[in-house]
Amino acid sequence: MSRVHITDTILRDAHQSLIATRLRTEDMLPICPELDKVGYWSLEVWGGATFDSCLRFLKEDPWQRLARLREALPNTRLQMLLRGQNLVGYRHYPDDVVQAFVQQAAAGGIDVFRIFDALNDLRNLRAAIEAVKGADKHAQGAICYTVSPVHNIATFVAQAKELEAMGCDSLVIKDMAGLLTPFATAELVSALVDSVSLPLHLHTHSTAGLASMCHLKAIECGCRHIDTAISAFAGGSSHEPTESMVAALKDTPFDTGLDLELLQMIGFYFRDVRGKYAQFESDYTGVDTRVQLNQVPGGMISNLANQLRDQGALTAMNEVLAEIPRVRRDLGYPPLVTPTSQIVGTQAVLNVLTGERYKNITNEVKLYLEGRYGQPPGSINGSVRQLAIGNTPVIEGRPADLLPEEMERFKQEIGDLAQSEEDVLTYAMFPEIGRTFLQERAAGTLQPEPLNPPPEHGQKGGVPIEFNITRHGETYNVRVSGSGLHPDGQRLFHVYVDGLQEELLLETLSEAPTPQDEATVPGKKTGSRPKATAPGHVTTSMPGTIVEVLVETGQQVAAKEPVLVVEAMKMETEIVAPIGGKVTTLHVAKGDYVTPEERLLEIESN
Ligand code: PYR
């Protein structure tokens, strides 16, 4: 059997990789009747970051999305991406939560569960695979592809054999960053096809511009399932266009049998849809071969860019991209995929922005070094471990074995706000945003973040970049060609004034929040706090949200004692007291959005 089968990622990974996971259900449903006619092997529609994005930004119930897609796609296998023991979140959940989540997703309409663990620690897949098999659904075991001194064909083949022995129905090479090259693909696919009897799928991203060549090599070497995305959401940090692969294989022994005209019609639909989401487009989603060195997956690059832009430090992007491989080496070469991409990426941002490596260490890096995410593939840098966790013992067993059951506790905590098992799981996945979502739903106040009108000519993302300025009757044409951060912290703008290049320095003294800021960052109060100017003024290295205030006014604290916890890029970092003394003023509360240089609390030395 030579036919090649397609999994289309248009409703999940494609928009996760290109527009920060913002595609709304209302833009999916109208085209579902056509998608359902295509004859895909499967459509990836759920999981990954979509659950979080539905709750956090779109104010959609992710379970409702699944129900509506199931109804609208009766003839198509629906697939989800499950992060092993992390499900659709960023931490390990105990087995009872894994069991309940998988059961509910299966009942809600998921046919195929693609299950991965960011460290390729297969102990973290066991509970999920068993739950999927228990629900009589298809369990697809993923091998997260990466390149490092401790990964090679033999390690991937051993992993594939183990996944087969664990009861998986198929395997996928999950090349989330687009690291595969055509000849490496041929070698890996041949080795896997020779060693295991399960169907093999290939999931690769077009980030380095190599994906179609990798597909072709994989197909030649015996792979019969590839992941693609409808062309309007294809290319760069997404996947190869479905239409192109269908055309490439037409009238060959590998013909997909799919109707190119129908796919093209679907492509035109999504081309129009994409225009609505212009505000989420990023400069970092095109072809970028640097991924071959920094290994940062597509979805992560745009997050990094947004984070640095918030900080006015987009010029640090290249430094961060260079720091990421160093942090990855220190942490024993984990493949970079959720949550390790966030763990490594956020630490790299901190290392660059604080000007000192590991001056601030995120809580997740500490947990990682304690073994709470599983076994890293390589050895850890001992001095980083010492700095982060001192002599705390490292756990060697399966991390979830140490976690007490949680479903009952979640049910009690969320009480009547949960009207179903799905609601309890929503709360279980993301207690803070899950509770807010359920509260707003109960109050009838759910409001999705606003979509800006499409940019007009001469504008970029709704912000003017070319304009005429008239001063004392003289008109000057001004075009902004770039911006960056000056070493003294001011904003540097490169502009053309009547065609002549100039540089302007801009010091922001106050800012009006944009509707998007208001909507996406609850409680944002940028610029309203005084600047940190004294040694006892506590500030943050990264913009983020206060998730815990650990001290009260009047309390005595020691130097280096944690006083606040900030969440940035989904990772938590403790902020410590710069000096010992008494907390005299608190300028923040839980839920506040904070930015560097702001005074968050004040400590007076005794
Ligand atoms: C996710 O975990 O969301 C990926 O896309 C890998």
PDB file of C-alpha atoms and ligand atoms in Angstrom, residues 12-13 16 47-49 81 83 116 174 176 337-338, ligand 1:
ATOM      1  CA  ARG A  12      -4.582  23.546  15.742  1.00  0.00           C
ATOM      2  CA  ASP A  13      -0.855  23.694  15.145  1.00  0.00           C
ATOM      3  CA  GLN A  16      -0.668  28.051  17.010  1.00  0.00           C
ATOM      4  CA  GLY A  47      -4.981  20.245  22.543  1.00  0.00           C
ATOM      5  CA  GLY A  48      -1.548  21.851  22.600  1.00  0.00           C
ATOM      6  CA  ALA A  49      -2.003  25.523  23.427  1.00  0.00           C
ATOM      7  CA  LEU A  81      -1.998  16.929  20.937  1.00  0.00           C
ATOM      8  CA  ARG A  83       1.551  16.747  26.454  1.00  0.00           C
ATOM      9  CA  PHE A 116       4.517  13.323  23.752  1.00  0.00           C
ATOM     10  CA  LYS A 174       7.558  15.109  16.126  1.00  0.00           C
ATOM     11  CA  MET A 176       8.380  20.644  16.350  1.00  0.00           C
ATOM     12  CA  VAL A 337       8.943  21.733  23.096  1.00  0.00           C
ATOM     13  CA  THR A 338       6.298  22.720  25.629  1.00  0.00           C
TER      14      THR A 338
HETATM   15  C1  PYR B   1       2.383  22.167  22.170  1.00  0.00           C
HETATM   16  O1  PYR B   1       2.669  21.463  23.132  1.00  0.00           O
HETATM   17  O2  PYR B   1       1.533  23.043  22.248  1.00  0.00           O
HETATM   18  C2  PYR B   1       3.059  21.959  20.912  1.00  0.00           C
HETATM   19  O3  PYR B   1       2.648  22.453  19.897  1.00  0.00           O
HETATM   20  C3  PYR B   1       4.217  21.126  20.893  1.00  0.00           C
END
